[in-house]
PDB file of C-alpha atoms and ligand atoms in Angstrom:
ATOM      1  CA  MET A   1     -22.509   0.273   7.036  1.00  0.00           C
ATOM      2  CA  LYS A   2     -21.209   2.946   4.705  1.00  0.00           C
ATOM      3  CA  GLU A   3     -22.102   2.890   1.031  1.00  0.00           C
ATOM      4  CA  ALA A   4     -19.654   1.365  -1.421  1.00  0.00           C
ATOM      5  CA  SER A   5     -18.952   4.450  -3.521  1.00  0.00           C
ATOM      6  CA  CYS A   6     -15.196   4.037  -3.806  1.00  0.00           C
ATOM      7  CA  LEU A   7     -15.547   0.350  -4.672  1.00  0.00           C
ATOM      8  CA  ALA A   8     -17.709   1.110  -7.672  1.00  0.00           C
ATOM      9  CA  ARG A   9     -15.130   3.329  -9.359  1.00  0.00           C
ATOM     10  CA  PRO A  10     -11.743   2.320  -8.005  1.00  0.00           C
ATOM     11  CA  PHE A  11      -9.711   4.442 -10.398  1.00  0.00           C
ATOM     12  CA  GLU A  12     -11.537   7.642  -9.498  1.00  0.00           C
ATOM     13  CA  ILE A  13     -10.639   9.014  -6.122  1.00  0.00           C
ATOM     14  CA  PRO A  14     -13.466  11.046  -4.570  1.00  0.00           C
ATOM     15  CA  ALA A  15     -12.485  14.339  -2.922  1.00  0.00           C
ATOM     16  CA  HIS A  16     -13.652  13.069   0.463  1.00  0.00           C
ATOM     17  CA  ARG A  17     -13.212   9.404   1.149  1.00  0.00           C
ATOM     18  CA  SER A  18     -14.152   7.158   3.959  1.00  0.00           C
ATOM     19  CA  CYS A  19     -13.382   3.515   3.956  1.00  0.00           C
ATOM     20  CA  THR A  20     -16.200   1.363   2.697  1.00  0.00           C
ATOM     21  CA  GLU A  21     -14.753  -2.115   2.935  1.00  0.00           C
ATOM     22  CA  PRO A  22     -17.074  -4.680   4.507  1.00  0.00           C
ATOM     23  CA  LEU A  23     -15.088  -6.947   6.818  1.00  0.00           C
ATOM     24  CA  CYS A  24     -15.947 -10.524   7.656  1.00  0.00           C
ATOM     25  CA  ARG A  25     -13.637 -12.084  10.202  1.00  0.00           C
ATOM     26  CA  LEU A  26     -11.549  -9.223  11.513  1.00  0.00           C
ATOM     27  CA  THR A  27     -13.421  -6.973  13.860  1.00  0.00           C
ATOM     28  CA  VAL A  28     -14.603  -3.535  12.859  1.00  0.00           C
ATOM     29  CA  THR A  29     -12.658  -2.078  15.775  1.00  0.00           C
ATOM     30  CA  ILE A  30      -9.345  -3.558  14.612  1.00  0.00           C
ATOM     31  CA  HIS A  31     -10.050  -2.233  11.151  1.00  0.00           C
ATOM     32  CA  GLN A  32     -10.871   1.230  12.474  1.00  0.00           C
ATOM     33  CA  PHE A  33      -7.721   1.219  14.587  1.00  0.00           C
ATOM     34  CA  ALA A  34      -5.658   0.317  11.530  1.00  0.00           C
ATOM     35  CA  GLU A  35      -7.366   3.114   9.570  1.00  0.00           C
ATOM     36  CA  SER A  36      -6.563   5.521  12.362  1.00  0.00           C
ATOM     37  CA  LEU A  37      -2.879   4.537  12.429  1.00  0.00           C
ATOM     38  CA  GLY A  38      -2.742   4.798   8.643  1.00  0.00           C
ATOM     39  CA  ARG A  39      -4.181   8.311   8.790  1.00  0.00           C
ATOM     40  CA  THR A  40      -1.644   9.196  11.471  1.00  0.00           C
ATOM     41  CA  ILE A  41       1.281   8.292   9.246  1.00  0.00           C
ATOM     42  CA  ASP A  42      -0.347   9.965   6.236  1.00  0.00           C
ATOM     43  CA  LEU A  43      -0.546  13.181   8.283  1.00  0.00           C
ATOM     44  CA  LYS A  44       3.156  12.953   9.153  1.00  0.00           C
ATOM     45  CA  ASP A  45       4.063  12.429   5.508  1.00  0.00           C
ATOM     46  CA  ARG A  46       2.098  15.444   4.299  1.00  0.00           C
ATOM     47  CA  TYR A  47       2.350  14.607   0.607  1.00  0.00           C
ATOM     48  CA  THR A  48       0.589  11.300   0.906  1.00  0.00           C
ATOM     49  CA  ARG A  49      -2.636  12.210   2.679  1.00  0.00           C
ATOM     50  CA  ASN A  50      -5.164   9.380   2.139  1.00  0.00           C
ATOM     51  CA  HIS A  51      -2.472   7.237   0.540  1.00  0.00           C
ATOM     52  CA  SER A  52      -2.790   4.414   3.098  1.00  0.00           C
ATOM     53  CA  GLU A  53      -6.539   4.238   2.640  1.00  0.00           C
ATOM     54  CA  ASP A  54      -6.191   4.099  -1.138  1.00  0.00           C
ATOM     55  CA  VAL A  55      -3.674   1.272  -0.825  1.00  0.00           C
ATOM     56  CA  ALA A  56      -6.049  -0.613   1.507  1.00  0.00           C
ATOM     57  CA  VAL A  57      -8.975  -0.277  -0.901  1.00  0.00           C
ATOM     58  CA  PHE A  58      -6.958  -1.230  -3.995  1.00  0.00           C
ATOM     59  CA  ALA A  59      -5.387  -4.184  -2.161  1.00  0.00           C
ATOM     60  CA  SER A  60      -8.647  -5.810  -1.111  1.00  0.00           C
ATOM     61  CA  LEU A  61     -10.136  -5.229  -4.575  1.00  0.00           C
ATOM     62  CA  MET A  62      -7.152  -7.063  -6.039  1.00  0.00           C
ATOM     63  CA  GLY A  63      -7.528  -9.767  -3.402  1.00  0.00           C
ATOM     64  CA  ARG A  64     -11.063 -10.361  -4.594  1.00  0.00           C
ATOM     65  CA  ALA A  65      -9.956 -10.383  -8.221  1.00  0.00           C
ATOM     66  CA  LEU A  66      -7.396 -13.034  -7.222  1.00  0.00           C
ATOM     67  CA  SER A  67     -10.248 -15.028  -5.594  1.00  0.00           C
ATOM     68  CA  LEU A  68      -8.523 -14.883  -2.201  1.00  0.00           C
ATOM     69  CA  ASP A  69     -10.773 -15.918   0.687  1.00  0.00           C
ATOM     70  CA  SER A  70     -12.493 -13.201   2.663  1.00  0.00           C
ATOM     71  CA  ASN A  71     -10.085 -13.480   5.589  1.00  0.00           C
ATOM     72  CA  MET A  72      -7.088 -12.919   3.290  1.00  0.00           C
ATOM     73  CA  CYS A  73      -8.863 -10.006   1.590  1.00  0.00           C
ATOM     74  CA  ASP A  74      -9.414  -8.470   5.020  1.00  0.00           C
ATOM     75  CA  MET A  75      -5.755  -9.034   5.892  1.00  0.00           C
ATOM     76  CA  VAL A  76      -4.394  -7.344   2.761  1.00  0.00           C
ATOM     77  CA  HIS A  77      -6.826  -4.493   3.359  1.00  0.00           C
ATOM     78  CA  ILE A  78      -5.659  -3.968   6.957  1.00  0.00           C
ATOM     79  CA  ALA A  79      -2.036  -4.323   5.813  1.00  0.00           C
ATOM     80  CA  GLY A  80      -2.737  -1.586   3.264  1.00  0.00           C
ATOM     81  CA  HIS A  81      -3.790   0.783   6.038  1.00  0.00           C
ATOM     82  CA  LEU A  82      -0.665  -0.107   8.023  1.00  0.00           C
ATOM     83  CA  HIS A  83       1.946  -0.619   5.298  1.00  0.00           C
ATOM     84  CA  ASP A  84       3.919   2.597   5.945  1.00  0.00           C
ATOM     85  CA  ILE A  85       3.439   2.739   9.729  1.00  0.00           C
ATOM     86  CA  GLY A  86       7.219   2.340  10.155  1.00  0.00           C
ATOM     87  CA  LYS A  87       7.643   5.855   8.728  1.00  0.00           C
ATOM     88  CA  ILE A  88       6.836   7.059  12.235  1.00  0.00           C
ATOM     89  CA  GLY A  89      10.489   6.190  12.961  1.00  0.00           C
ATOM     90  CA  ILE A  90      11.917   8.117   9.980  1.00  0.00           C
ATOM     91  CA  SER A  91      13.121  11.678  10.541  1.00  0.00           C
ATOM     92  CA  ASP A  92      11.095  14.547   9.054  1.00  0.00           C
ATOM     93  CA  GLN A  93      14.256  15.698   7.291  1.00  0.00           C
ATOM     94  CA  VAL A  94      14.187  12.504   5.244  1.00  0.00           C
ATOM     95  CA  LEU A  95      10.434  11.973   5.042  1.00  0.00           C
ATOM     96  CA  LYS A  96       9.679  15.497   3.825  1.00  0.00           C
ATOM     97  CA  ASN A  97      12.688  15.844   1.565  1.00  0.00           C
ATOM     98  CA  GLU A  98      11.535  17.089  -1.835  1.00  0.00           C
ATOM     99  CA  GLY A  99      14.879  16.619  -3.521  1.00  0.00           C
ATOM    100  CA  ARG A 100      17.106  13.656  -4.141  1.00  0.00           C
ATOM    101  CA  LEU A 101      17.908  11.684  -0.982  1.00  0.00           C
ATOM    102  CA  SER A 102      21.578  11.272  -0.091  1.00  0.00           C
ATOM    103  CA  ASP A 103      22.869   7.713   0.313  1.00  0.00           C
ATOM    104  CA  ASP A 104      22.546   7.974   4.098  1.00  0.00           C
ATOM    105  CA  GLN A 105      19.024   9.418   3.868  1.00  0.00           C
ATOM    106  CA  TRP A 106      17.992   6.675   1.463  1.00  0.00           C
ATOM    107  CA  LEU A 107      19.379   4.072   3.864  1.00  0.00           C
ATOM    108  CA  GLU A 108      17.249   5.606   6.617  1.00  0.00           C
ATOM    109  CA  MET A 109      14.126   5.650   4.426  1.00  0.00           C
ATOM    110  CA  ARG A 110      14.632   1.987   3.587  1.00  0.00           C
ATOM    111  CA  GLN A 111      14.308   1.137   7.275  1.00  0.00           C
ATOM    112  CA  HIS A 112      10.572   1.825   7.337  1.00  0.00           C
ATOM    113  CA  PRO A 113       9.334  -1.673   6.343  1.00  0.00           C
ATOM    114  CA  MET A 114      11.422  -3.266   9.127  1.00  0.00           C
ATOM    115  CA  LEU A 115      10.295  -0.616  11.631  1.00  0.00           C
ATOM    116  CA  GLY A 116       6.675  -1.318  10.681  1.00  0.00           C
ATOM    117  CA  TYR A 117       7.268  -5.027  11.134  1.00  0.00           C
ATOM    118  CA  GLU A 118       8.763  -4.417  14.575  1.00  0.00           C
ATOM    119  CA  ILE A 119       5.712  -2.374  15.571  1.00  0.00           C
ATOM    120  CA  LEU A 120       3.247  -5.080  14.482  1.00  0.00           C
ATOM    121  CA  LYS A 121       4.912  -8.479  14.811  1.00  0.00           C
ATOM    122  CA  ASP A 122       3.954  -9.216  18.411  1.00  0.00           C
ATOM    123  CA  ILE A 123       0.244  -8.474  17.981  1.00  0.00           C
ATOM    124  CA  ASP A 124      -1.861 -11.644  18.074  1.00  0.00           C
ATOM    125  CA  GLY A 125      -3.250 -12.379  14.628  1.00  0.00           C
ATOM    126  CA  LEU A 126      -0.822 -10.053  12.806  1.00  0.00           C
ATOM    127  CA  GLY A 127       2.499 -11.811  13.294  1.00  0.00           C
ATOM    128  CA  GLN A 128       1.898 -15.180  11.617  1.00  0.00           C
ATOM    129  CA  ASP A 129       3.871 -16.339   8.543  1.00  0.00           C
ATOM    130  CA  GLY A 130       2.661 -14.389   5.503  1.00  0.00           C
ATOM    131  CA  GLY A 131       0.389 -12.327   7.784  1.00  0.00           C
ATOM    132  CA  ILE A 132      -0.032  -8.588   8.137  1.00  0.00           C
ATOM    133  CA  ALA A 133       3.356  -7.914   9.774  1.00  0.00           C
ATOM    134  CA  ASP A 134       5.103  -9.906   7.007  1.00  0.00           C
ATOM    135  CA  MET A 135       3.151  -8.021   4.330  1.00  0.00           C
ATOM    136  CA  VAL A 136       4.273  -4.726   5.869  1.00  0.00           C
ATOM    137  CA  LEU A 137       7.880  -5.961   6.067  1.00  0.00           C
ATOM    138  CA  SER A 138       7.897  -6.968   2.384  1.00  0.00           C
ATOM    139  CA  HIS A 139       5.813  -4.291   0.656  1.00  0.00           C
ATOM    140  CA  HIS A 140       8.929  -2.850  -1.055  1.00  0.00           C
ATOM    141  CA  GLU A 141      10.221  -6.226  -2.228  1.00  0.00           C
ATOM    142  CA  ARG A 142      10.084  -6.568  -6.006  1.00  0.00           C
ATOM    143  CA  TYR A 143       9.255  -9.660  -8.035  1.00  0.00           C
ATOM    144  CA  ASP A 144      12.686  -9.765  -9.728  1.00  0.00           C
ATOM    145  CA  GLY A 145      14.546  -9.496  -6.410  1.00  0.00           C
ATOM    146  CA  SER A 146      15.472  -5.827  -6.829  1.00  0.00           C
ATOM    147  CA  GLY A 147      13.490  -4.630  -3.807  1.00  0.00           C
ATOM    148  CA  TYR A 148      14.227  -4.274  -0.114  1.00  0.00           C
ATOM    149  CA  PRO A 149      14.798  -4.994   2.760  1.00  0.00           C
ATOM    150  CA  GLN A 150      15.659  -8.633   2.016  1.00  0.00           C
ATOM    151  CA  GLY A 151      15.842  -8.745  -1.803  1.00  0.00           C
ATOM    152  CA  LEU A 152      13.232 -11.521  -1.865  1.00  0.00           C
ATOM    153  CA  LYS A 153      12.248 -12.799  -5.281  1.00  0.00           C
ATOM    154  CA  GLY A 154       9.075 -14.262  -6.847  1.00  0.00           C
ATOM    155  CA  ASP A 155       6.950 -16.492  -4.641  1.00  0.00           C
ATOM    156  CA  ALA A 156       9.380 -16.009  -1.732  1.00  0.00           C
ATOM    157  CA  ILE A 157       7.644 -12.636  -1.295  1.00  0.00           C
ATOM    158  CA  PRO A 158       4.412 -13.115   0.684  1.00  0.00           C
ATOM    159  CA  LEU A 159       1.430 -12.898  -1.679  1.00  0.00           C
ATOM    160  CA  GLY A 160      -0.119 -10.076   0.354  1.00  0.00           C
ATOM    161  CA  ALA A 161       3.083  -8.055  -0.053  1.00  0.00           C
ATOM    162  CA  ARG A 162       3.048  -8.640  -3.829  1.00  0.00           C
ATOM    163  CA  VAL A 163      -0.498  -7.245  -3.825  1.00  0.00           C
ATOM    164  CA  LEU A 164       0.527  -4.259  -1.677  1.00  0.00           C
ATOM    165  CA  ALA A 165       3.438  -3.500  -4.033  1.00  0.00           C
ATOM    166  CA  VAL A 166       1.063  -2.912  -6.948  1.00  0.00           C
ATOM    167  CA  ALA A 167      -1.520  -1.034  -4.856  1.00  0.00           C
ATOM    168  CA  ASP A 168       1.189   1.166  -3.285  1.00  0.00           C
ATOM    169  CA  SER A 169       2.898   1.936  -6.598  1.00  0.00           C
ATOM    170  CA  PHE A 170      -0.365   2.759  -8.355  1.00  0.00           C
ATOM    171  CA  SER A 171      -1.512   5.055  -5.545  1.00  0.00           C
ATOM    172  CA  ALA A 172       1.889   6.794  -5.413  1.00  0.00           C
ATOM    173  CA  MET A 173       1.871   7.373  -9.170  1.00  0.00           C
ATOM    174  CA  ILE A 174      -1.591   8.973  -9.287  1.00  0.00           C
ATOM    175  CA  ASP A 175      -1.094  11.025  -6.093  1.00  0.00           C
ATOM    176  CA  HIS A 176      -0.609  14.747  -6.490  1.00  0.00           C
ATOM    177  CA  ARG A 177       2.444  16.104  -4.670  1.00  0.00           C
ATOM    178  CA  ARG A 178       3.266  19.729  -4.012  1.00  0.00           C
ATOM    179  CA  TYR A 179       6.197  19.509  -6.402  1.00  0.00           C
ATOM    180  CA  ARG A 180       4.518  17.469  -9.120  1.00  0.00           C
ATOM    181  CA  GLN A 181       1.124  16.550 -10.534  1.00  0.00           C
ATOM    182  CA  GLY A 182      -0.049  12.978 -10.157  1.00  0.00           C
ATOM    183  CA  ARG A 183       0.103  10.930 -13.336  1.00  0.00           C
ATOM    184  CA  PRO A 184      -3.205  10.205 -15.100  1.00  0.00           C
ATOM    185  CA  PRO A 185      -4.605   6.776 -14.054  1.00  0.00           C
ATOM    186  CA  GLU A 186      -4.307   5.410 -17.611  1.00  0.00           C
ATOM    187  CA  GLU A 187      -0.591   6.263 -17.632  1.00  0.00           C
ATOM    188  CA  ALA A 188      -0.075   4.706 -14.176  1.00  0.00           C
ATOM    189  CA  ILE A 189      -1.892   1.536 -15.279  1.00  0.00           C
ATOM    190  CA  ALA A 190       0.346   1.325 -18.359  1.00  0.00           C
ATOM    191  CA  GLU A 191       3.435   1.652 -16.148  1.00  0.00           C
ATOM    192  CA  ILE A 192       2.226  -1.157 -13.856  1.00  0.00           C
ATOM    193  CA  VAL A 193       1.628  -3.362 -16.923  1.00  0.00           C
ATOM    194  CA  ARG A 194       5.060  -2.459 -18.331  1.00  0.00           C
ATOM    195  CA  CYS A 195       6.683  -3.694 -15.123  1.00  0.00           C
ATOM    196  CA  SER A 196       4.664  -6.928 -14.907  1.00  0.00           C
ATOM    197  CA  GLY A 197       7.086  -9.820 -14.427  1.00  0.00           C
ATOM    198  CA  THR A 198       9.947  -7.529 -13.394  1.00  0.00           C
ATOM    199  CA  LEU A 199       8.836  -5.351 -10.488  1.00  0.00           C
ATOM    200  CA  TYR A 200       5.401  -6.905 -10.056  1.00  0.00           C
ATOM    201  CA  ASP A 201       3.932 -10.411  -9.940  1.00  0.00           C
ATOM    202  CA  PRO A 202       2.168 -10.988 -13.299  1.00  0.00           C
ATOM    203  CA  GLN A 203      -0.838 -12.693 -11.673  1.00  0.00           C
ATOM    204  CA  VAL A 204      -1.256  -9.694  -9.361  1.00  0.00           C
ATOM    205  CA  VAL A 205      -1.055  -7.317 -12.322  1.00  0.00           C
ATOM    206  CA  THR A 206      -3.763  -9.348 -14.064  1.00  0.00           C
ATOM    207  CA  ALA A 207      -5.876  -9.027 -10.910  1.00  0.00           C
ATOM    208  CA  PHE A 208      -5.145  -5.294 -10.822  1.00  0.00           C
ATOM    209  CA  LEU A 209      -6.493  -4.949 -14.363  1.00  0.00           C
ATOM    210  CA  ASP A 210      -9.470  -7.109 -13.443  1.00  0.00           C
ATOM    211  CA  MET A 211     -10.348  -5.449 -10.147  1.00  0.00           C
ATOM    212  CA  GLU A 212     -12.784  -2.907 -11.461  1.00  0.00           C
ATOM    213  CA  THR A 213     -14.832  -5.637 -13.120  1.00  0.00           C
ATOM    214  CA  LYS A 214     -14.843  -7.793  -9.967  1.00  0.00           C
ATOM    215  CA  ALA A 215     -15.748  -4.805  -7.792  1.00  0.00           C
ATOM    216  CA  MET A 216     -18.788  -4.205  -9.935  1.00  0.00           C
ATOM    217  CA  GLY A 217     -19.730  -7.907  -9.761  1.00  0.00           C
TER     218      GLY A 217
HETATM  219 FE1  FE2 B   1     -10.397   0.189   5.465  1.00  0.00          FE
HETATM  220 FE1  FE2 B   2       6.507   2.017   2.016  1.00  0.00          FE
END
């Protein structure tokens, strides 16, 4: 078992990371396969290298802070690795576009949660209601209904997807891109808090703020 370095300091991203999450009910092989697929998509989207792993780690830390059972924590973690897998079906022209997306390009980009769902939904253990495929489908839904693809609102969004939304947004904000520096973690945290109750589920934001404490416990 690898040491839990990235759990101890979740807001500091080490230069070289390997996943350290202990898993209970899902097998290590399934987890490693999900990690591998997450790395694959991160390689395709060259500005988000390690993004999927960060989302997985943040998501299970938040799951613990929410006192979710270990199986659910494992599920949100795996969903974190897989959340953007549908980007495999998005053209490089759109995925690697550094400028403003046209309406058509934005429509294409918004297909990736549904494409990810289609890839995962028929796998035993991933396709159940509120399960990993549903989390992937709904990771861009927003608490106030302003997200996509279905415009789900509040508790209609699977809890795991509400967790992924915060983990994904936080990771994206602190990530360095070629065309811009990542925002400092304190600034990203403040932005997540500012959008609590609008973009993000307030109880998930509370868990996000609490996750460092729980990780140390
Ligand atoms: Fe992992
Ligand atoms: Fe996404």
